[in-house]
Amino acid sequence: TQLLEQSPQFLSIQEGENLTVYCNSSSVFSSLQWYRQEPGEGPVLLVTVVTGGEVKKLKRLTFQFGDARKDSSLHITAAQPGDTGLYLCAGGYGGSQGNLIFGKGTKLSVKP
Amino acid sequence: SAVISQKPSRDICQRGTSLTIQCQVDSQVTMMFWYRQQPGQSLTLIATANQGSEATYESGFVIDKFPISRPNLTFSTLTVSNMSPEDSSIYLCSVAQRGKAFFGQGTRLTVV
């Protein structure tokens, strides 16, 4: 059984601070996706990483896929209250058909 | 990216009754996925809905409890049968396009 360990589970920080969320597994994934979910909404895809060692930036968010494609991190610089939400990592397997396994999520709260 | 419309967005139901959730996609997709997200938790895959064949259920989920229809390549329904308070959750449908998953806004179900 493939498992994705996501940490931390909860994070409460002040506006302007930096943070990193981690997603680790003993399994190799074909891709790793990060989602953000706000209350009352479905998860929204932020980024997909597919190559070991890949780094992608989305404004103040930096995503990294581990060299062995078993782990990933999301780093947010100078967090803002608008970054508040549930962040989910998901490992892709089984080709391009969307089979995903989700981490437990990180609930981020950024206080002004 | 696919646009997914899911309804109802929320409902409060009596125990012992059934609720059918509809999911409409703006383009044809091979597979649609149904997830459950319990309060404060991550996403758990219930089943994969294939057009023209029976849905494939994950461990812990059975067809009698969660019957699924997939009459065409743009539509699917999930029924939560004989509901109990433990079925209170958010139910999400999802599709995959080019290895990326897209979600509807979810159905927040409360069973009383």
PDB file of C-alpha atoms in Angstrom, chain A residues 42-104:
ATOM      1  CA  GLY A  42     -13.077  21.378  -3.889  1.00  0.00           C
ATOM      2  CA  PRO A  43      -9.271  21.158  -4.040  1.00  0.00           C
ATOM      3  CA  VAL A  44      -7.650  23.357  -6.680  1.00  0.00           C
ATOM      4  CA  LEU A  45      -4.488  22.170  -8.388  1.00  0.00           C
ATOM      5  CA  LEU A  46      -1.482  24.384  -7.713  1.00  0.00           C
ATOM      6  CA  VAL A  47       1.300  22.498  -9.448  1.00  0.00           C
ATOM      7  CA  THR A  48       2.389  19.135 -10.813  1.00  0.00           C
ATOM      8  CA  VAL A  49       6.008  17.978 -10.624  1.00  0.00           C
ATOM      9  CA  VAL A  50       7.101  14.941 -12.586  1.00  0.00           C
ATOM     10  CA  THR A  51      10.912  14.923 -12.793  1.00  0.00           C
ATOM     11  CA  GLY A  52      13.165  13.986  -9.884  1.00  0.00           C
ATOM     12  CA  GLY A  53      14.848  17.122  -8.542  1.00  0.00           C
ATOM     13  CA  GLU A  54      12.374  19.399 -10.287  1.00  0.00           C
ATOM     14  CA  VAL A  55      11.713  22.807  -8.755  1.00  0.00           C
ATOM     15  CA  LYS A  56       8.735  24.933  -9.715  1.00  0.00           C
ATOM     16  CA  LYS A  57       7.876  28.415  -8.539  1.00  0.00           C
ATOM     17  CA  LEU A  58       4.440  29.961  -8.401  1.00  0.00           C
ATOM     18  CA  LYS A  59       4.842  33.534  -7.131  1.00  0.00           C
ATOM     19  CA  ARG A  60       5.757  33.100  -3.444  1.00  0.00           C
ATOM     20  CA  LEU A  61       5.324  29.317  -3.544  1.00  0.00           C
ATOM     21  CA  THR A  62       8.231  27.013  -4.356  1.00  0.00           C
ATOM     22  CA  PHE A  63       7.634  23.318  -4.996  1.00  0.00           C
ATOM     23  CA  GLN A  64      10.345  20.696  -5.097  1.00  0.00           C
ATOM     24  CA  PHE A  65      10.224  17.026  -6.092  1.00  0.00           C
ATOM     25  CA  GLY A  66      12.862  14.818  -4.509  1.00  0.00           C
ATOM     26  CA  ASP A  67      15.550  13.266  -6.669  1.00  0.00           C
ATOM     27  CA  ALA A  68      14.140   9.785  -6.076  1.00  0.00           C
ATOM     28  CA  ARG A  69      10.539  10.958  -6.676  1.00  0.00           C
ATOM     29  CA  LYS A  70       9.505   9.803  -3.218  1.00  0.00           C
ATOM     30  CA  ASP A  71       9.116  13.146  -1.493  1.00  0.00           C
ATOM     31  CA  SER A  72       8.195  16.744  -2.109  1.00  0.00           C
ATOM     32  CA  SER A  73       8.110  20.062  -0.326  1.00  0.00           C
ATOM     33  CA  LEU A  74       6.124  23.263  -0.581  1.00  0.00           C
ATOM     34  CA  HIS A  75       7.777  26.433   0.666  1.00  0.00           C
ATOM     35  CA  ILE A  76       5.846  29.669   1.068  1.00  0.00           C
ATOM     36  CA  THR A  77       7.774  32.909   1.416  1.00  0.00           C
ATOM     37  CA  ALA A  78       6.307  35.872   3.279  1.00  0.00           C
ATOM     38  CA  ALA A  79       2.970  34.195   3.933  1.00  0.00           C
ATOM     39  CA  GLN A  80      -0.188  36.281   3.651  1.00  0.00           C
ATOM     40  CA  PRO A  81      -3.663  35.758   5.153  1.00  0.00           C
ATOM     41  CA  GLY A  82      -4.865  34.817   1.671  1.00  0.00           C
ATOM     42  CA  ASP A  83      -2.621  31.744   1.824  1.00  0.00           C
ATOM     43  CA  THR A  84      -4.842  30.293   4.562  1.00  0.00           C
ATOM     44  CA  GLY A  85      -6.313  26.945   3.590  1.00  0.00           C
ATOM     45  CA  LEU A  86      -5.811  23.200   3.494  1.00  0.00           C
ATOM     46  CA  TYR A  87      -2.786  22.137   1.443  1.00  0.00           C
ATOM     47  CA  LEU A  88      -2.838  18.611   0.066  1.00  0.00           C
ATOM     48  CA  CYS A  89      -0.125  16.671  -1.670  1.00  0.00           C
ATOM     49  CA  ALA A  90      -1.085  13.809  -3.950  1.00  0.00           C
ATOM     50  CA  GLY A  91       1.086  11.162  -5.510  1.00  0.00           C
ATOM     51  CA  GLY A  92       0.237   9.979  -8.987  1.00  0.00           C
ATOM     52  CA  TYR A  93       0.624   6.397 -10.140  1.00  0.00           C
ATOM     53  CA  GLY A  94      -0.914   4.134 -12.715  1.00  0.00           C
ATOM     54  CA  GLY A  95      -0.227   6.340 -15.726  1.00  0.00           C
ATOM     55  CA  SER A  96      -2.102   9.470 -16.734  1.00  0.00           C
ATOM     56  CA  GLN A  97      -5.543   8.323 -15.694  1.00  0.00           C
ATOM     57  CA  GLY A  98      -5.604  10.320 -12.515  1.00  0.00           C
ATOM     58  CA  ASN A  99      -5.072   7.609  -9.933  1.00  0.00           C
ATOM     59  CA  LEU A 100      -3.934   9.600  -6.937  1.00  0.00           C
ATOM     60  CA  ILE A 101      -3.159   8.953  -3.324  1.00  0.00           C
ATOM     61  CA  PHE A 102      -3.544  11.937  -1.033  1.00  0.00           C
ATOM     62  CA  GLY A 103      -1.615  12.998   2.029  1.00  0.00           C
ATOM     63  CA  LYS A 104      -3.570  13.925   5.146  1.00  0.00           C
TER      64      LYS A 104
END
